[in-house]
mmCIF file of C-alpha atoms in Angstrom:
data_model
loop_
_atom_site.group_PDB
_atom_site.id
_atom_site.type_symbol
_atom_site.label_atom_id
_atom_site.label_comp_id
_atom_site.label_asym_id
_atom_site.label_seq_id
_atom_site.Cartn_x
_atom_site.Cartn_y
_atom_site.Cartn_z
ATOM 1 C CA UNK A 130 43.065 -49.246 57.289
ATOM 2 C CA UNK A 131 44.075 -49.490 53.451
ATOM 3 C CA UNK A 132 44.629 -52.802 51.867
ATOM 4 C CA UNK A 133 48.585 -53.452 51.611
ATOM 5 C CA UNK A 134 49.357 -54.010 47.943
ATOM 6 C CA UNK A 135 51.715 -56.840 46.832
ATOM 7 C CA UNK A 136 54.050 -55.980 43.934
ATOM 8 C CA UNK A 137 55.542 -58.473 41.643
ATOM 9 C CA UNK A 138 59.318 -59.014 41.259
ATOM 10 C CA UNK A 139 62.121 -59.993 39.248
ATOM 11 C CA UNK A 140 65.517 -61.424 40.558
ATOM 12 C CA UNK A 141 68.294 -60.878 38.093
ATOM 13 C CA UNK A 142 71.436 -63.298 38.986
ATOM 14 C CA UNK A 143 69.178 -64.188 41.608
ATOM 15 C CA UNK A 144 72.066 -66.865 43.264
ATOM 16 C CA UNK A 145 70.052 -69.093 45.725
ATOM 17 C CA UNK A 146 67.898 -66.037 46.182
ATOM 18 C CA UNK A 147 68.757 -63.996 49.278
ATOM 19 C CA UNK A 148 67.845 -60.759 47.413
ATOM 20 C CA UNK A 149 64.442 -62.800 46.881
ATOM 21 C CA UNK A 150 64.232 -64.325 50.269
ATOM 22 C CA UNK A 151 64.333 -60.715 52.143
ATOM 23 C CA UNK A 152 61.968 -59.137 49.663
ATOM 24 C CA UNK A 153 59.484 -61.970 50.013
ATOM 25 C CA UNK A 154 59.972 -61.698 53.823
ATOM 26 C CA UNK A 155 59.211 -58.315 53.822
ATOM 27 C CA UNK A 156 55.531 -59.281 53.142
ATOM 28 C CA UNK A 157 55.094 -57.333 50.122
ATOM 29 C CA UNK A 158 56.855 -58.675 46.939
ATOM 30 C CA UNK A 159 55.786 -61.929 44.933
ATOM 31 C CA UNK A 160 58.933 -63.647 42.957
ATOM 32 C CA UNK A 161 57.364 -63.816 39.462
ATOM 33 C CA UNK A 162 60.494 -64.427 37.511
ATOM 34 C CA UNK A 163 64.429 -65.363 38.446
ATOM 35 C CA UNK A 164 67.224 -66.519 36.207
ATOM 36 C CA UNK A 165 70.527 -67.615 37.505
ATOM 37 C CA UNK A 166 72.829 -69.873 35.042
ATOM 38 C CA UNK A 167 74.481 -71.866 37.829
ATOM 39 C CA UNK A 168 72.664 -75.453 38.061
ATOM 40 C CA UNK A 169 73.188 -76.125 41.556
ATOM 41 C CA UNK A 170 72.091 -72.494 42.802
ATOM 42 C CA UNK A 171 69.214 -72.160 40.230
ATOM 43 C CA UNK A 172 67.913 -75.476 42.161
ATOM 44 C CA UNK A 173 68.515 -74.163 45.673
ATOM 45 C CA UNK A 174 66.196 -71.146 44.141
ATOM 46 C CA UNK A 175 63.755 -73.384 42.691
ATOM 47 C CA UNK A 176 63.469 -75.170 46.074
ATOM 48 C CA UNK A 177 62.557 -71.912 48.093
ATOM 49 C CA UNK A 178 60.634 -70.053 45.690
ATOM 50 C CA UNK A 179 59.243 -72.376 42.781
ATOM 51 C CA UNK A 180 59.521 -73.248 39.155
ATOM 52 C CA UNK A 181 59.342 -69.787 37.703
ATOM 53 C CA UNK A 182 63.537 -69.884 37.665
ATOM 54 C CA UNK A 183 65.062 -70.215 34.248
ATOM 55 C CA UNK A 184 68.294 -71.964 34.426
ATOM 56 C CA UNK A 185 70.222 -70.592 31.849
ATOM 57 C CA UNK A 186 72.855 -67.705 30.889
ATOM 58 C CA UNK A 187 71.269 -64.177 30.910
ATOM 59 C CA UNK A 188 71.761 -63.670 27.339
ATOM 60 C CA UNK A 189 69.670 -66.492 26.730
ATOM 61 C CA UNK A 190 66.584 -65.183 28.265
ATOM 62 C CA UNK A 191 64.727 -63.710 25.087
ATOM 63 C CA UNK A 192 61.959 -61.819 27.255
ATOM 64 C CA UNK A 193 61.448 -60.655 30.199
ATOM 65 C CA UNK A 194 57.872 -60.030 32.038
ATOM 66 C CA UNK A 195 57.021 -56.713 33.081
ATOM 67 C CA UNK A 196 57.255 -56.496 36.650
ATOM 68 C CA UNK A 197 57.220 -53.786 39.573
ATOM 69 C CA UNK A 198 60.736 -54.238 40.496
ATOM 70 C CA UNK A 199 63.667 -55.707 38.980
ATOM 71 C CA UNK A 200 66.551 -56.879 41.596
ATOM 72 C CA UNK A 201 69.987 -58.292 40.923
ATOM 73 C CA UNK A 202 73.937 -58.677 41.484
ATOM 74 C CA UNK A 203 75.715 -59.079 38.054
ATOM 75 C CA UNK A 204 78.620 -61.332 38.955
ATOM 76 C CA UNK A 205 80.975 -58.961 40.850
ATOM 77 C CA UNK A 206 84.630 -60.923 40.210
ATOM 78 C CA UNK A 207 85.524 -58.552 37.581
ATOM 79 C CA UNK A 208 84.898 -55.333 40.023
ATOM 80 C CA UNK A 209 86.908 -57.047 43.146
ATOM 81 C CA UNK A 210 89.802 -55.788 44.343
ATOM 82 C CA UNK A 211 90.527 -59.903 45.270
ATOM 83 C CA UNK A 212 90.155 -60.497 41.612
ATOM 84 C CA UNK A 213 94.164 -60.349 40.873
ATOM 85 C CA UNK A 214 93.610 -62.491 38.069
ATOM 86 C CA UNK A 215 91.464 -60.602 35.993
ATOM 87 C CA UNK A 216 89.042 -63.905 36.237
ATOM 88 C CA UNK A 217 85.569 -63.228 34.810
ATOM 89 C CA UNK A 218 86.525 -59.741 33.458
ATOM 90 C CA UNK A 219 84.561 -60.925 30.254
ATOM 91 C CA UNK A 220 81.465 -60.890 32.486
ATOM 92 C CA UNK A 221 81.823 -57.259 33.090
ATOM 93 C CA UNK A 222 79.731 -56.689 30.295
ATOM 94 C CA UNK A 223 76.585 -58.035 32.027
ATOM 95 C CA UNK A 224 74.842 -55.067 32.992
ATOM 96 C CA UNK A 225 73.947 -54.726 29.797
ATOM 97 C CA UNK A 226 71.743 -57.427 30.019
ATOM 98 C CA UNK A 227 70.322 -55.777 32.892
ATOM 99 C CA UNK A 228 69.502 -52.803 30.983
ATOM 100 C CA UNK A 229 67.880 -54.927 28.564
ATOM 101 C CA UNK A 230 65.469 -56.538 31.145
ATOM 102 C CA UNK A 231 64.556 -53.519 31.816
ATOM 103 C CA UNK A 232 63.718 -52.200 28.985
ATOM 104 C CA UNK A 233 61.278 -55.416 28.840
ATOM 105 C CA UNK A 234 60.143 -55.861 32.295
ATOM 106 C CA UNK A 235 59.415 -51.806 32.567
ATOM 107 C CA UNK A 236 59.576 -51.730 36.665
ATOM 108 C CA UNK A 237 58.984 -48.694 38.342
ATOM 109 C CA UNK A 238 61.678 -49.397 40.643
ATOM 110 C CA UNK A 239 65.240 -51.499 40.365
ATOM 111 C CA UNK A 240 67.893 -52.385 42.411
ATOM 112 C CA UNK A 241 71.548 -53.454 41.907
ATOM 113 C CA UNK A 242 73.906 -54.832 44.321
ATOM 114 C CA UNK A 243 77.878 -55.807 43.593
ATOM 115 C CA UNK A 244 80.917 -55.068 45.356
ATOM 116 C CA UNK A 245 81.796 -51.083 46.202
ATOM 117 C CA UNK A 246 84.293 -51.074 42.884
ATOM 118 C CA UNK A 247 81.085 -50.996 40.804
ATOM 119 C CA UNK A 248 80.514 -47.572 41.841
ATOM 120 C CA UNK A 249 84.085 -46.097 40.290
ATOM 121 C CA UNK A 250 83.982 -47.888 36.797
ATOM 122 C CA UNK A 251 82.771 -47.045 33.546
ATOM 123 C CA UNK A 252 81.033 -49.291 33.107
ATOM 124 C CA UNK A 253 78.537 -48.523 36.206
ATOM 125 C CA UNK A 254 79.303 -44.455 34.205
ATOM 126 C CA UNK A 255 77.527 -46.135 31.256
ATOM 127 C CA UNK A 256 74.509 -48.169 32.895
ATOM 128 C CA UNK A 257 73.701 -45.051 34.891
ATOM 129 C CA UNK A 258 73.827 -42.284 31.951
ATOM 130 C CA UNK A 259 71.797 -44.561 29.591
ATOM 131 C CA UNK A 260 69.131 -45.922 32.436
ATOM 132 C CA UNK A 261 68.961 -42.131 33.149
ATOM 133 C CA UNK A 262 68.845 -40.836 29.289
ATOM 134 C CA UNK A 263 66.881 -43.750 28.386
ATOM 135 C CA UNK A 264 64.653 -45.251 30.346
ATOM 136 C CA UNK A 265 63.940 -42.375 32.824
ATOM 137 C CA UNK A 266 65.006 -43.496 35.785
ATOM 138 C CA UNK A 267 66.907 -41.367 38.944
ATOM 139 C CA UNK A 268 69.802 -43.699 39.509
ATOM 140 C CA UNK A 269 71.746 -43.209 42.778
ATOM 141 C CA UNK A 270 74.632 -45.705 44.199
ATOM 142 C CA UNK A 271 75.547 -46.005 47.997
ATOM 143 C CA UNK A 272 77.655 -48.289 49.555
ATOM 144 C CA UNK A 273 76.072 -49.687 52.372
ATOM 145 C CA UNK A 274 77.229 -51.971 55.318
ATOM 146 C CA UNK A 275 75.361 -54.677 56.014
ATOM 147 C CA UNK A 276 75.669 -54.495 59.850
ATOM 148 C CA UNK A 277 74.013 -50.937 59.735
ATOM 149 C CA UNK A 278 70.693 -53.357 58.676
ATOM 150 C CA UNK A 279 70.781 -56.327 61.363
ATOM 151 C CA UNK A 280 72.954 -58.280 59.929
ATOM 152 C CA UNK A 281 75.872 -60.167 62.316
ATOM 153 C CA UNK A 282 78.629 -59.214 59.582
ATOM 154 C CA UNK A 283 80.423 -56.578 58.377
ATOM 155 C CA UNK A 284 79.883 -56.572 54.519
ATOM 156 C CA UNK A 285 79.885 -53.188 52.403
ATOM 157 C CA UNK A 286 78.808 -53.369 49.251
ATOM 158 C CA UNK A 287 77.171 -51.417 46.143
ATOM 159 C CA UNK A 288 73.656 -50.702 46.345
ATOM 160 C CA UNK A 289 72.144 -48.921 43.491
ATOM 161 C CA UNK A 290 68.649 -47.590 42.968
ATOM 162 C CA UNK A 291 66.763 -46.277 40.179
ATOM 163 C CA UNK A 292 63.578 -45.148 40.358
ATOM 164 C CA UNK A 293 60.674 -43.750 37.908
ATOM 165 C CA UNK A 294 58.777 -42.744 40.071
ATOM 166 C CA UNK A 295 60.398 -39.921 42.428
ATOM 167 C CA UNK A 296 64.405 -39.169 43.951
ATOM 168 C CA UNK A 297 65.694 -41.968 45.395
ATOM 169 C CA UNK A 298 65.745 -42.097 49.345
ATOM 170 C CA UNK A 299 67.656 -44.777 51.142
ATOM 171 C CA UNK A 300 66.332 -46.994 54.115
ATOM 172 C CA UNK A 301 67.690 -45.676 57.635
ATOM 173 C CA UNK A 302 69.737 -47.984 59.575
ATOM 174 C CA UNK A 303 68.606 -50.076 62.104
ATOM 175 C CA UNK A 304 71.919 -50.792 64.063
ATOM 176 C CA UNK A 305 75.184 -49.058 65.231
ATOM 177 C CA UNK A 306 78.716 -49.755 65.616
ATOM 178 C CA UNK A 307 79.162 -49.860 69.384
ATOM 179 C CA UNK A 308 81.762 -47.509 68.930
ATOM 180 C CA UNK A 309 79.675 -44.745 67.631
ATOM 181 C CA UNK A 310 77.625 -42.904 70.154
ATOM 182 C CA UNK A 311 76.088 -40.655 67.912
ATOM 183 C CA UNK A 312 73.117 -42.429 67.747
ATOM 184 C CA UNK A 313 72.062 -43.532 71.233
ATOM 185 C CA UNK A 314 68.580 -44.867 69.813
ATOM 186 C CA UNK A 315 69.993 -47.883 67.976
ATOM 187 C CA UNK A 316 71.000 -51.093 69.182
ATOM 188 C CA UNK A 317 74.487 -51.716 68.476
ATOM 189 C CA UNK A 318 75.457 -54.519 65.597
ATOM 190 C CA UNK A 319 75.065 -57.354 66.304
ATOM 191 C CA UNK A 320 77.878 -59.813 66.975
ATOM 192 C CA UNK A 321 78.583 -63.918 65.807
ATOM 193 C CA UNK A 322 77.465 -64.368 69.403
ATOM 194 C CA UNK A 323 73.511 -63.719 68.409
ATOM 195 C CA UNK A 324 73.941 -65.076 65.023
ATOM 196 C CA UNK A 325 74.615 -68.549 66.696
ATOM 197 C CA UNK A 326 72.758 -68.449 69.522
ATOM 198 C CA UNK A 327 71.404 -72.446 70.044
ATOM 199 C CA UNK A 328 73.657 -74.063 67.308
ATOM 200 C CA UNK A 329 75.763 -76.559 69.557
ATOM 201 C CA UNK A 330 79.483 -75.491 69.654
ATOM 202 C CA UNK A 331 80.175 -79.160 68.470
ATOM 203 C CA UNK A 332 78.774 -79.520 65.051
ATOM 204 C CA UNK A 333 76.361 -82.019 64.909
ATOM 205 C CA UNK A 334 75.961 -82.659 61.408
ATOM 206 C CA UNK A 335 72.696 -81.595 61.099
ATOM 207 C CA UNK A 336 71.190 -78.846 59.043
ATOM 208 C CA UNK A 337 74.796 -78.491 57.272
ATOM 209 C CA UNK A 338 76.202 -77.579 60.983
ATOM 210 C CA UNK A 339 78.711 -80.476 59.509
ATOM 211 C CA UNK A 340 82.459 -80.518 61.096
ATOM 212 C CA UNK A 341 85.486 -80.999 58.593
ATOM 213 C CA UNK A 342 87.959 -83.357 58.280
ATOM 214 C CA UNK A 343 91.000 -81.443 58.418
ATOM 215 C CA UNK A 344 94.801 -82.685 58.796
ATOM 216 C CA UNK A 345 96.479 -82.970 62.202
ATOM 217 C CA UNK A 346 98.612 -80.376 61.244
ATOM 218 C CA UNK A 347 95.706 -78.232 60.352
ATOM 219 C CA UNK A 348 94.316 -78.441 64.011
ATOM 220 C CA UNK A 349 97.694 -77.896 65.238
ATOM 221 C CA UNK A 350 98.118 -74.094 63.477
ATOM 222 C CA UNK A 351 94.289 -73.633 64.236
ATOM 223 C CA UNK A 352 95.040 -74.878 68.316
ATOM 224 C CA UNK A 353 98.370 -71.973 68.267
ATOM 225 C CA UNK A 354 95.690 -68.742 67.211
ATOM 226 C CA UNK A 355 94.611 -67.027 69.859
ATOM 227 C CA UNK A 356 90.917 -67.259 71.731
ATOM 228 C CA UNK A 357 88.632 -64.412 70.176
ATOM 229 C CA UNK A 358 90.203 -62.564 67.785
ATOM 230 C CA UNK A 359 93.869 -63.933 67.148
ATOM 231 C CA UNK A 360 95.324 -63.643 63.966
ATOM 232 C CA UNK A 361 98.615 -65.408 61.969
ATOM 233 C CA UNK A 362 100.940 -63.659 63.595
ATOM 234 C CA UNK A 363 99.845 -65.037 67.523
ATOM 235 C CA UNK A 364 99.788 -68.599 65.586
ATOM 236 C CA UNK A 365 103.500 -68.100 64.196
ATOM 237 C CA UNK A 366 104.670 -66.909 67.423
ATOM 238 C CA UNK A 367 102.902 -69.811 69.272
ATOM 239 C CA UNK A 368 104.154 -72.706 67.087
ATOM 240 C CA UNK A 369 107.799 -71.050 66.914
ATOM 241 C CA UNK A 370 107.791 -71.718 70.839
ATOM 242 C CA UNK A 371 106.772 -75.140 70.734
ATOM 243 C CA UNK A 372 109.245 -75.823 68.730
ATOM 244 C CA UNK A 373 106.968 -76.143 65.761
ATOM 245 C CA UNK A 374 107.777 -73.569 63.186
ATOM 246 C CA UNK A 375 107.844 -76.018 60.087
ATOM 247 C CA UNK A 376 104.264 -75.526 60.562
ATOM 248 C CA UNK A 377 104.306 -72.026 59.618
ATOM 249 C CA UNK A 378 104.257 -72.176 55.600
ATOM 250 C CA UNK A 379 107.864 -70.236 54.064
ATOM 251 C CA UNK A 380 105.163 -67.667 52.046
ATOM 252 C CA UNK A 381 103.761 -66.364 55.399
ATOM 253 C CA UNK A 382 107.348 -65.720 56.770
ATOM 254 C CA UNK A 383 108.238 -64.065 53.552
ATOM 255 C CA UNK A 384 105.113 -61.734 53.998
ATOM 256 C CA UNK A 385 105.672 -60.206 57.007
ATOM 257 C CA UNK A 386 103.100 -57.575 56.916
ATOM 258 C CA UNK A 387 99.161 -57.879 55.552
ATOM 259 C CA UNK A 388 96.835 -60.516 55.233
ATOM 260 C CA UNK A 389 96.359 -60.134 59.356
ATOM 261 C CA UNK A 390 92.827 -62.135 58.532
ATOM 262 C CA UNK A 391 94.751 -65.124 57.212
ATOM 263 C CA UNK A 392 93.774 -67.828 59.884
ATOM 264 C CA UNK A 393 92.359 -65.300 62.080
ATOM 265 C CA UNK A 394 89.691 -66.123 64.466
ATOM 266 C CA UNK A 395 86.312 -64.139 64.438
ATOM 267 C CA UNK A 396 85.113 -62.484 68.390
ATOM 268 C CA UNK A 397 82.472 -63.514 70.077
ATOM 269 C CA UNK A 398 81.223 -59.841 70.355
ATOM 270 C CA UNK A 399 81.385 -58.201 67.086
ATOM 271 C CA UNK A 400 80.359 -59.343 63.684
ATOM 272 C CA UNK A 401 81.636 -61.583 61.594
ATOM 273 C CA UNK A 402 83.992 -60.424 58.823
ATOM 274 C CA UNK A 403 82.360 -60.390 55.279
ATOM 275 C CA UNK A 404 81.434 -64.207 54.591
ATOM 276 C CA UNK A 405 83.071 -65.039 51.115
ATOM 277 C CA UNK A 406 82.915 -68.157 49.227
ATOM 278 C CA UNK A 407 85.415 -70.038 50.325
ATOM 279 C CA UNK A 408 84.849 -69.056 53.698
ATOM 280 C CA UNK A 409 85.433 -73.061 55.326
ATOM 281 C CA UNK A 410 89.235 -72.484 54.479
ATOM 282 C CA UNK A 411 90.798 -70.483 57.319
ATOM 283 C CA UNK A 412 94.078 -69.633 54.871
ATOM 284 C CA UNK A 413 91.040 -67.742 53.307
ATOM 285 C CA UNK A 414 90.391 -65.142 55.699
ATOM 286 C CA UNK A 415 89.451 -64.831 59.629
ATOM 287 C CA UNK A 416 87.229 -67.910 59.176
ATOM 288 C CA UNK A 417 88.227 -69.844 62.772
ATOM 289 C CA UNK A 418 85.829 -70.096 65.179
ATOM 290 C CA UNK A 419 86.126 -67.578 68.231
ATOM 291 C CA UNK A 420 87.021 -70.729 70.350
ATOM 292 C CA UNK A 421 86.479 -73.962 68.843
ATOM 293 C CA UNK A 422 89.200 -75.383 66.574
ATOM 294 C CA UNK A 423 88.113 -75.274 63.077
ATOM 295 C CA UNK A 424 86.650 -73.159 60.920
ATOM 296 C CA UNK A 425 83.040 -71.904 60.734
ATOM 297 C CA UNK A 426 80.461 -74.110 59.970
ATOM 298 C CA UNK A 427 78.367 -73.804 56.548
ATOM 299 C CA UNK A 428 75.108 -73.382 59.095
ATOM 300 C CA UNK A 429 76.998 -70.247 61.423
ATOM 301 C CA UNK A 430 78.091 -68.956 58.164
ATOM 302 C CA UNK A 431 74.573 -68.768 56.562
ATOM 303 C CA UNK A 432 73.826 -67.386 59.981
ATOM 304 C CA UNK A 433 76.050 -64.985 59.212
ATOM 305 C CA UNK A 434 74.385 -64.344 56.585
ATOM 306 C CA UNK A 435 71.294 -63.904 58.306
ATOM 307 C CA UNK A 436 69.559 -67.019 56.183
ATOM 308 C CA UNK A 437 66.890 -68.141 58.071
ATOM 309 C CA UNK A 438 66.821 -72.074 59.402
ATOM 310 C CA UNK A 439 64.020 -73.007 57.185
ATOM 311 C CA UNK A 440 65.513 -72.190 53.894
ATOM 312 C CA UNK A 441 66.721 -74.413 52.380
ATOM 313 C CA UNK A 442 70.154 -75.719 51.172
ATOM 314 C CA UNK A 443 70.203 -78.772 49.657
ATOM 315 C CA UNK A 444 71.965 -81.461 51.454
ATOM 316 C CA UNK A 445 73.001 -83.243 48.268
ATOM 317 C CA UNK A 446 74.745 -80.765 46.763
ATOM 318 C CA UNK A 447 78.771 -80.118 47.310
ATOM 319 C CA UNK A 448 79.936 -77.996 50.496
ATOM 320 C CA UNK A 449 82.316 -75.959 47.889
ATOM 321 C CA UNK A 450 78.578 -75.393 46.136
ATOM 322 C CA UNK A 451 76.188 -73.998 48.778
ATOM 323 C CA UNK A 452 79.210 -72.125 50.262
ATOM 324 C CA UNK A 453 79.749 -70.362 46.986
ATOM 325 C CA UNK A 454 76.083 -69.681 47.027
ATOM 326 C CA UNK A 455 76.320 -68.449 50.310
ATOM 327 C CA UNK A 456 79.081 -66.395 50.286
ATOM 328 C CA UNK A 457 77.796 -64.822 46.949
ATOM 329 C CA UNK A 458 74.263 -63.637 48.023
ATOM 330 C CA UNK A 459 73.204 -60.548 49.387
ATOM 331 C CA UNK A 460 72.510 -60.841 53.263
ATOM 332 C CA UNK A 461 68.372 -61.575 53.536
ATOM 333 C CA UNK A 462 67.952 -58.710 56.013
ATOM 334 C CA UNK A 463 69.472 -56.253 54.517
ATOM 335 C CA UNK A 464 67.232 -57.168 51.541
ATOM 336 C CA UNK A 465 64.156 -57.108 53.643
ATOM 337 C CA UNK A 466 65.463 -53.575 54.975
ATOM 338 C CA UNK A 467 65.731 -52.092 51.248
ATOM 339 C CA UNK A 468 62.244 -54.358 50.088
ATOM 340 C CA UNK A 469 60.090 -52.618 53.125
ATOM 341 C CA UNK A 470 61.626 -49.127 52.226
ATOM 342 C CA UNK A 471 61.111 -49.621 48.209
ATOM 343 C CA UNK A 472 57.505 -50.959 49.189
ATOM 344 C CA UNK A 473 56.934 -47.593 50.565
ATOM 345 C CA UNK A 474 58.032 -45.449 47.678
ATOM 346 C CA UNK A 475 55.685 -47.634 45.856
ATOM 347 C CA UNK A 476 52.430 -47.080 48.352
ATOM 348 C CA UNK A 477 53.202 -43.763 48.305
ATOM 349 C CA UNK A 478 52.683 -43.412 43.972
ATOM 350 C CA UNK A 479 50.377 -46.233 44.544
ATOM 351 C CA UNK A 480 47.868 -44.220 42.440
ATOM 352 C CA UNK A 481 50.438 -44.215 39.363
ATOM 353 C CA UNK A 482 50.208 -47.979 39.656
ATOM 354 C CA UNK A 483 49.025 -49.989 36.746
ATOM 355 C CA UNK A 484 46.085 -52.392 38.167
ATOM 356 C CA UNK A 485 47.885 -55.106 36.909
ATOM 357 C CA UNK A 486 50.809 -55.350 38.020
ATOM 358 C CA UNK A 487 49.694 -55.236 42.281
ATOM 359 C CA UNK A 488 47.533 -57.853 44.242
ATOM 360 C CA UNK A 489 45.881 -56.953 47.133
ATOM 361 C CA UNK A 490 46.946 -59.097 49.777
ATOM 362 C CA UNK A 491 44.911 -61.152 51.286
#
């Protein structure tokens, strides 16, 4: 049996690190090198991976080390269709910056993640053409669910590729929708069901499985949604029975149609809906347990996420803070899925492979 090279790695925007978390998982990338400018997620990094995190703006970082692969999500707010108030649209510019680390760093292989937008602006037009012209890479975008890859939540987003090294192929999936029967050989997704499995349905404060402290009137709307899967509409109905419909706020009666997700409940059977950062407010999105009360728990929704137990978030930092981490990470298995597929490309043009730059495991 060959000895199984470790390649070294870069994290670009790195978050907390769930693009580094599933490609350290993987068993075949070493973090060498992250920067991420916000404090309280450049810490959460620094906890799980080590000191090599510079906490700082991108711009800021004068050189990069060379590296076998360079990962990272430029902030995505100016790309999202959410985004109705053009809020960070002067970040945009960012992937510049990522076309400047690579330039340094030199990887053989990169990846990019953001929300599917990327893929139809000019901007992504410009990275590619010049990474291409440049830099000699194959560049290829896909959007990609997460569910397809193990993960208990439906989350498409951007994944781009570029490679020096060969085309660029694309892991297979590992799960199905339920509702496809083309592919009888994969387990279907799976569901918030398995991503719980042995949290307590009471929150126990432990582990950030911490209960809020919401208004009476709060857990009156959330009490009027349906069990598994009800949505505003069941809760306006319900209080309008009992007699409460001064409950029901005047801009949800004025907005008859859309925004079904607003104080929905998620199903037991099915994944979760994407996990965004606000994801503890249910006026966010379908955010309410399937039968408990209140909203998901920071712990289910790193579940969600598919964050392991043992990484950790640190308990003195602000619930609005690790939930924006959270909800603004890439999903650790369906980095693991993309890390054990680029690992292969890389065995495979092994012999291209400066000595440097890979560590025989031991």
């Amino acid at each position: 049996m060959g000895v199984m090279r470790r390649y070294t790695l870069i994290d670009l925007f790195s978050g907390c690190g769930g693009l580094s978390r599933g490609f350290e998982d993987s068993g075949r990338f070493r973090s060498i090198f992250a920067v991420e400018s916000d404090p309280d997620a450049a810490e959460t990094y620094r906890r799980n991976f080590g000191d090599h995190v510079a906490q700082s703006l991108i711009e800021d970082v004068a050189t990069f080390p060379t590296a076998d692969v360079v990962v990272g999500g430029p902030p995505c707010q100016g790309f999202s269709p959410l985004n109705r108030d053009a809020v960070g649209f002067e970040r945009r510019g960012l992937w510049r910056e990522y076309l400047r680390a690579l330039k340094q760093a030199t990887p053989r292989m990169f990846l990019m993640e953001n929300v599917p937008e990327l893929l139809k602006s000019s901007e992504y037009a410009t990275f590619k053409k010049l990474a291409e012209s440049e830099l000699g890479y194959r560049v290829e975008g896909r959007v990609l669910n997460a569910a397809d890859y193990g993960v208990p939540q439906r989350r498409r987003r951007a994944i781009v590729i570029g490679s020096r090294i060969g085309p660029v192929s694309w892991p297979e999936p590992t799960h199905r929708d339920p509702e496809d029967l083309t592919r009888p050989d994969l387990p279907p997704w799976r569901t918030f069901r398995d991503a719980v499995a042995g949290l307590p349905l009471r929150p126990n404060g432990k582990d950030w499985h911490r209960a809020r402290n919401p208004r009476p009137e709060s857990i009156r709307r959330y009490k009027a949604v349906p069990r598994d899967g009800g949505d505003r509409f069941a809760m306006q109905r319900n209080l309008d029975r009992a007699g409460l419909g001064h409950l029901v706020p005047r801009c949800w009666r004025n907005k008859p149609t859309g925004t079904t997700d607003v104080f929905g409940r998620l199903w037991w059977d099915r994944p979760a809906y994407t996990i965004r950062t606000e994801f503890y407010k249910p006026e966010k999105g379908r955010y309410l347990h399937p039968t408990a009360h209140r909203p998901i728990t920071v712990r289910e929704a790193a579940r969600c996420m598919s964050f392991p137990d043992d990484f950790i978030l640190p308990e003195e930092q602000s619930m609005t803070s690790i939930a924006r981490q959270i909800g603004n990470a890439v999903p650790c298995l369906l980095a693991q899925r993309l890390a054990e597929h680029m690992a292969a490309e890389l065995d495979s043009h092994a012999e291209n492979a400066p000595e440097a730059a890979v560590a025989a495991a031991a």
